Amino acid sequence: METDINSYIQEQFDLKEVDIRTYSPLALAYIGDAVFDLVVRTVVVGRGNTNVNVMHRKTSHIVKAQTQAKMIKKLLPYLTQEEDDIYRRGRNAHSPTMAKNATMSDYRKATGLEALVGYLYLSGQFERILFLIKQGALEIEERI
């Protein structure tokens, strides 16, 4: 029987089921950041075994706040009302930190995108995550 990775992790570590709506937007962004990074790294590695520094530069370019902000701007028309609500909650959350090389606006938009990815991941919607990341890359003409 096939299961999503989050359910499998919960089962293996005996984690309790938590109502996803109780997570703060920053908690969603925290896990969403890792999921977004994992998807991009998987695609970069899957494109061919190359120098690790080259792979790191490519991945870093895609996962940085500026690129994520461009992606979410283009993705807004594709979002459902629920997804848009999650994105806005993440974007409007007051984070105690900020990315080193990003404007506050880009950082907040990126946090919103990461919150959305985290929400989708925790709710078992991995196909939707892949669609949004792929579509976002196409929309900004960025090859992952």
PDB file of C-alpha atoms in Angstrom:
ATOM      1  CA  MET A   1       0.000   0.000   0.000  1.00  0.00           C
ATOM      2  CA  GLU A   2       1.406   3.369  -1.022  1.00  0.00           C
ATOM      3  CA  THR A   3       1.307   6.251   1.446  1.00  0.00           C
ATOM      4  CA  ASP A   4       2.531   9.813   1.499  1.00  0.00           C
ATOM      5  CA  ILE A   5       5.837  10.489   3.232  1.00  0.00           C
ATOM      6  CA  ASN A   6       4.291  12.632   5.981  1.00  0.00           C
ATOM      7  CA  SER A   7       1.878   9.846   6.966  1.00  0.00           C
ATOM      8  CA  TYR A   8       4.716   7.344   6.892  1.00  0.00           C
ATOM      9  CA  ILE A   9       6.886   9.552   9.142  1.00  0.00           C
ATOM     10  CA  GLN A  10       3.968  10.012  11.554  1.00  0.00           C
ATOM     11  CA  GLU A  11       3.431   6.264  11.680  1.00  0.00           C
ATOM     12  CA  GLN A  12       7.108   5.357  12.138  1.00  0.00           C
ATOM     13  CA  PHE A  13       7.678   7.906  14.895  1.00  0.00           C
ATOM     14  CA  ASP A  14       4.299   7.337  16.535  1.00  0.00           C
ATOM     15  CA  LEU A  15       3.245  10.977  16.117  1.00  0.00           C
ATOM     16  CA  LYS A  16      -0.266  12.048  16.990  1.00  0.00           C
ATOM     17  CA  GLU A  17      -2.590  13.367  14.303  1.00  0.00           C
ATOM     18  CA  VAL A  18      -2.753  17.159  14.590  1.00  0.00           C
ATOM     19  CA  ASP A  19      -5.391  19.416  13.077  1.00  0.00           C
ATOM     20  CA  ILE A  20      -3.396  21.237  10.410  1.00  0.00           C
ATOM     21  CA  ARG A  21      -5.469  24.392  10.967  1.00  0.00           C
ATOM     22  CA  THR A  22      -3.882  24.750  14.403  1.00  0.00           C
ATOM     23  CA  TYR A  23      -0.378  25.254  12.997  1.00  0.00           C
ATOM     24  CA  SER A  24       0.919  28.804  12.879  1.00  0.00           C
ATOM     25  CA  PRO A  25       1.790  30.173   9.420  1.00  0.00           C
ATOM     26  CA  LEU A  26       5.453  30.231  10.436  1.00  0.00           C
ATOM     27  CA  ALA A  27       5.333  26.547  11.445  1.00  0.00           C
ATOM     28  CA  LEU A  28       3.854  25.789   8.025  1.00  0.00           C
ATOM     29  CA  ALA A  29       6.587  27.878   6.379  1.00  0.00           C
ATOM     30  CA  TYR A  30       9.229  26.041   8.413  1.00  0.00           C
ATOM     31  CA  ILE A  31       8.266  22.642   7.010  1.00  0.00           C
ATOM     32  CA  GLY A  32       7.367  24.138   3.618  1.00  0.00           C
ATOM     33  CA  ASP A  33      10.874  25.545   3.227  1.00  0.00           C
ATOM     34  CA  ALA A  34      12.330  22.060   3.630  1.00  0.00           C
ATOM     35  CA  VAL A  35       9.812  20.466   1.257  1.00  0.00           C
ATOM     36  CA  PHE A  36      10.370  23.142  -1.408  1.00  0.00           C
ATOM     37  CA  ASP A  37      14.134  22.649  -1.066  1.00  0.00           C
ATOM     38  CA  LEU A  38      13.776  18.853  -1.292  1.00  0.00           C
ATOM     39  CA  VAL A  39      11.715  19.072  -4.481  1.00  0.00           C
ATOM     40  CA  VAL A  40      14.186  21.449  -6.133  1.00  0.00           C
ATOM     41  CA  ARG A  41      17.205  19.379  -5.047  1.00  0.00           C
ATOM     42  CA  THR A  42      15.545  16.213  -6.338  1.00  0.00           C
ATOM     43  CA  VAL A  43      14.959  17.798  -9.742  1.00  0.00           C
ATOM     44  CA  VAL A  44      18.484  19.258  -9.899  1.00  0.00           C
ATOM     45  CA  VAL A  45      20.075  15.895  -9.049  1.00  0.00           C
ATOM     46  CA  GLY A  46      17.705  14.123 -11.440  1.00  0.00           C
ATOM     47  CA  ARG A  47      18.847  16.334 -14.319  1.00  0.00           C
ATOM     48  CA  GLY A  48      22.254  14.670 -14.166  1.00  0.00           C
ATOM     49  CA  ASN A  49      25.158  13.842 -11.946  1.00  0.00           C
ATOM     50  CA  THR A  50      27.327  16.949 -12.059  1.00  0.00           C
ATOM     51  CA  ASN A  51      29.612  18.956  -9.820  1.00  0.00           C
ATOM     52  CA  VAL A  52      28.079  19.477  -6.378  1.00  0.00           C
ATOM     53  CA  ASN A  53      28.940  23.200  -6.438  1.00  0.00           C
ATOM     54  CA  VAL A  54      27.020  23.597  -9.697  1.00  0.00           C
ATOM     55  CA  MET A  55      24.020  21.782  -8.199  1.00  0.00           C
ATOM     56  CA  HIS A  56      24.204  23.923  -5.059  1.00  0.00           C
ATOM     57  CA  ARG A  57      24.299  27.183  -7.057  1.00  0.00           C
ATOM     58  CA  LYS A  58      21.289  26.117  -9.137  1.00  0.00           C
ATOM     59  CA  THR A  59      19.322  25.044  -6.080  1.00  0.00           C
ATOM     60  CA  SER A  60      20.236  28.184  -4.124  1.00  0.00           C
ATOM     61  CA  HIS A  61      19.095  30.370  -7.013  1.00  0.00           C
ATOM     62  CA  ILE A  62      15.658  28.712  -7.088  1.00  0.00           C
ATOM     63  CA  VAL A  63      15.032  28.518  -3.333  1.00  0.00           C
ATOM     64  CA  LYS A  64      16.061  32.100  -2.563  1.00  0.00           C
ATOM     65  CA  ALA A  65      13.375  34.551  -1.483  1.00  0.00           C
ATOM     66  CA  GLN A  66      13.616  36.701  -4.627  1.00  0.00           C
ATOM     67  CA  THR A  67      12.903  33.746  -6.948  1.00  0.00           C
ATOM     68  CA  GLN A  68      10.153  32.378  -4.698  1.00  0.00           C
ATOM     69  CA  ALA A  69       8.523  35.831  -4.642  1.00  0.00           C
ATOM     70  CA  LYS A  70       8.516  35.913  -8.457  1.00  0.00           C
ATOM     71  CA  MET A  71       7.028  32.423  -8.542  1.00  0.00           C
ATOM     72  CA  ILE A  72       4.163  33.117  -6.161  1.00  0.00           C
ATOM     73  CA  LYS A  73       3.260  36.333  -7.961  1.00  0.00           C
ATOM     74  CA  LYS A  74       2.753  34.304 -11.151  1.00  0.00           C
ATOM     75  CA  LEU A  75       1.017  31.453  -9.298  1.00  0.00           C
ATOM     76  CA  LEU A  76      -1.699  33.537  -7.622  1.00  0.00           C
ATOM     77  CA  PRO A  77      -4.235  32.957 -10.447  1.00  0.00           C
ATOM     78  CA  TYR A  78      -3.754  29.175 -10.051  1.00  0.00           C
ATOM     79  CA  LEU A  79      -4.504  29.116  -6.316  1.00  0.00           C
ATOM     80  CA  THR A  80      -7.790  27.999  -4.842  1.00  0.00           C
ATOM     81  CA  GLN A  81      -9.446  30.290  -2.305  1.00  0.00           C
ATOM     82  CA  GLU A  82      -8.180  28.075   0.520  1.00  0.00           C
ATOM     83  CA  GLU A  83      -4.627  28.098  -0.861  1.00  0.00           C
ATOM     84  CA  ASP A  84      -4.744  31.871  -1.284  1.00  0.00           C
ATOM     85  CA  ASP A  85      -5.861  32.230   2.343  1.00  0.00           C
ATOM     86  CA  ILE A  86      -2.940  30.071   3.532  1.00  0.00           C
ATOM     87  CA  TYR A  87      -0.502  32.046   1.351  1.00  0.00           C
ATOM     88  CA  ARG A  88      -1.760  35.392   2.726  1.00  0.00           C
ATOM     89  CA  ARG A  89      -1.541  34.156   6.323  1.00  0.00           C
ATOM     90  CA  GLY A  90       2.072  33.152   5.710  1.00  0.00           C
ATOM     91  CA  ARG A  91       2.897  36.362   3.895  1.00  0.00           C
ATOM     92  CA  ASN A  92       1.423  38.480   6.684  1.00  0.00           C
ATOM     93  CA  ALA A  93       3.055  36.545   9.542  1.00  0.00           C
ATOM     94  CA  HIS A  94       5.609  38.536  11.483  1.00  0.00           C
ATOM     95  CA  SER A  95       8.852  36.604  11.411  1.00  0.00           C
ATOM     96  CA  PRO A  96      11.635  37.416  13.868  1.00  0.00           C
ATOM     97  CA  THR A  97      14.235  36.926  11.108  1.00  0.00           C
ATOM     98  CA  MET A  98      14.728  37.955   7.500  1.00  0.00           C
ATOM     99  CA  ALA A  99      16.753  36.577   4.597  1.00  0.00           C
ATOM    100  CA  LYS A 100      20.154  38.203   4.177  1.00  0.00           C
ATOM    101  CA  ASN A 101      19.852  39.199   0.551  1.00  0.00           C
ATOM    102  CA  ALA A 102      16.132  39.866   0.164  1.00  0.00           C
ATOM    103  CA  THR A 103      13.790  42.789   0.459  1.00  0.00           C
ATOM    104  CA  MET A 104      11.171  42.594   3.197  1.00  0.00           C
ATOM    105  CA  SER A 105       8.488  42.300   0.501  1.00  0.00           C
ATOM    106  CA  ASP A 106      10.210  39.375  -1.235  1.00  0.00           C
ATOM    107  CA  TYR A 107      10.900  37.682   2.092  1.00  0.00           C
ATOM    108  CA  ARG A 108       7.252  37.874   3.117  1.00  0.00           C
ATOM    109  CA  LYS A 109       6.010  36.582  -0.231  1.00  0.00           C
ATOM    110  CA  ALA A 110       8.508  33.705  -0.039  1.00  0.00           C
ATOM    111  CA  THR A 111       7.341  32.928   3.499  1.00  0.00           C
ATOM    112  CA  GLY A 112       3.775  32.842   2.192  1.00  0.00           C
ATOM    113  CA  LEU A 113       4.753  30.401  -0.556  1.00  0.00           C
ATOM    114  CA  GLU A 114       6.605  28.226   1.951  1.00  0.00           C
ATOM    115  CA  ALA A 115       3.574  28.264   4.279  1.00  0.00           C
ATOM    116  CA  LEU A 116       1.406  27.125   1.375  1.00  0.00           C
ATOM    117  CA  VAL A 117       3.850  24.323   0.500  1.00  0.00           C
ATOM    118  CA  GLY A 118       3.955  23.292   4.171  1.00  0.00           C
ATOM    119  CA  TYR A 119       0.172  23.218   4.357  1.00  0.00           C
ATOM    120  CA  LEU A 120      -0.103  21.154   1.187  1.00  0.00           C
ATOM    121  CA  TYR A 121       2.576  18.756   2.419  1.00  0.00           C
ATOM    122  CA  LEU A 122       0.980  18.242   5.827  1.00  0.00           C
ATOM    123  CA  SER A 123      -2.419  17.714   4.212  1.00  0.00           C
ATOM    124  CA  GLY A 124      -1.024  15.049   1.854  1.00  0.00           C
ATOM    125  CA  GLN A 125      -1.305  17.084  -1.348  1.00  0.00           C
ATOM    126  CA  PHE A 126       2.137  16.366  -2.783  1.00  0.00           C
ATOM    127  CA  GLU A 127       0.910  16.297  -6.397  1.00  0.00           C
ATOM    128  CA  ARG A 128      -0.384  19.836  -5.929  1.00  0.00           C
ATOM    129  CA  ILE A 129       3.011  20.946  -4.582  1.00  0.00           C
ATOM    130  CA  LEU A 130       4.729  19.512  -7.644  1.00  0.00           C
ATOM    131  CA  PHE A 131       2.242  21.184  -9.974  1.00  0.00           C
ATOM    132  CA  LEU A 132       2.719  24.588  -8.333  1.00  0.00           C
ATOM    133  CA  ILE A 133       6.530  24.415  -8.262  1.00  0.00           C
ATOM    134  CA  LYS A 134       6.700  23.225 -11.866  1.00  0.00           C
ATOM    135  CA  GLN A 135       4.160  25.815 -13.035  1.00  0.00           C
ATOM    136  CA  GLY A 136       5.910  28.550 -11.063  1.00  0.00           C
ATOM    137  CA  ALA A 137       9.232  27.713 -12.698  1.00  0.00           C
ATOM    138  CA  LEU A 138       7.602  27.719 -16.144  1.00  0.00           C
ATOM    139  CA  GLU A 139       5.854  31.041 -15.474  1.00  0.00           C
ATOM    140  CA  ILE A 140       9.094  32.807 -14.541  1.00  0.00           C
ATOM    141  CA  GLU A 141      10.986  30.972 -17.289  1.00  0.00           C
ATOM    142  CA  GLU A 142      13.336  29.315 -14.813  1.00  0.00           C
ATOM    143  CA  ARG A 143      14.543  25.817 -15.590  1.00  0.00           C
ATOM    144  CA  ILE A 144      15.028  23.787 -12.463  1.00  0.00           C
TER     145      ILE A 144
END
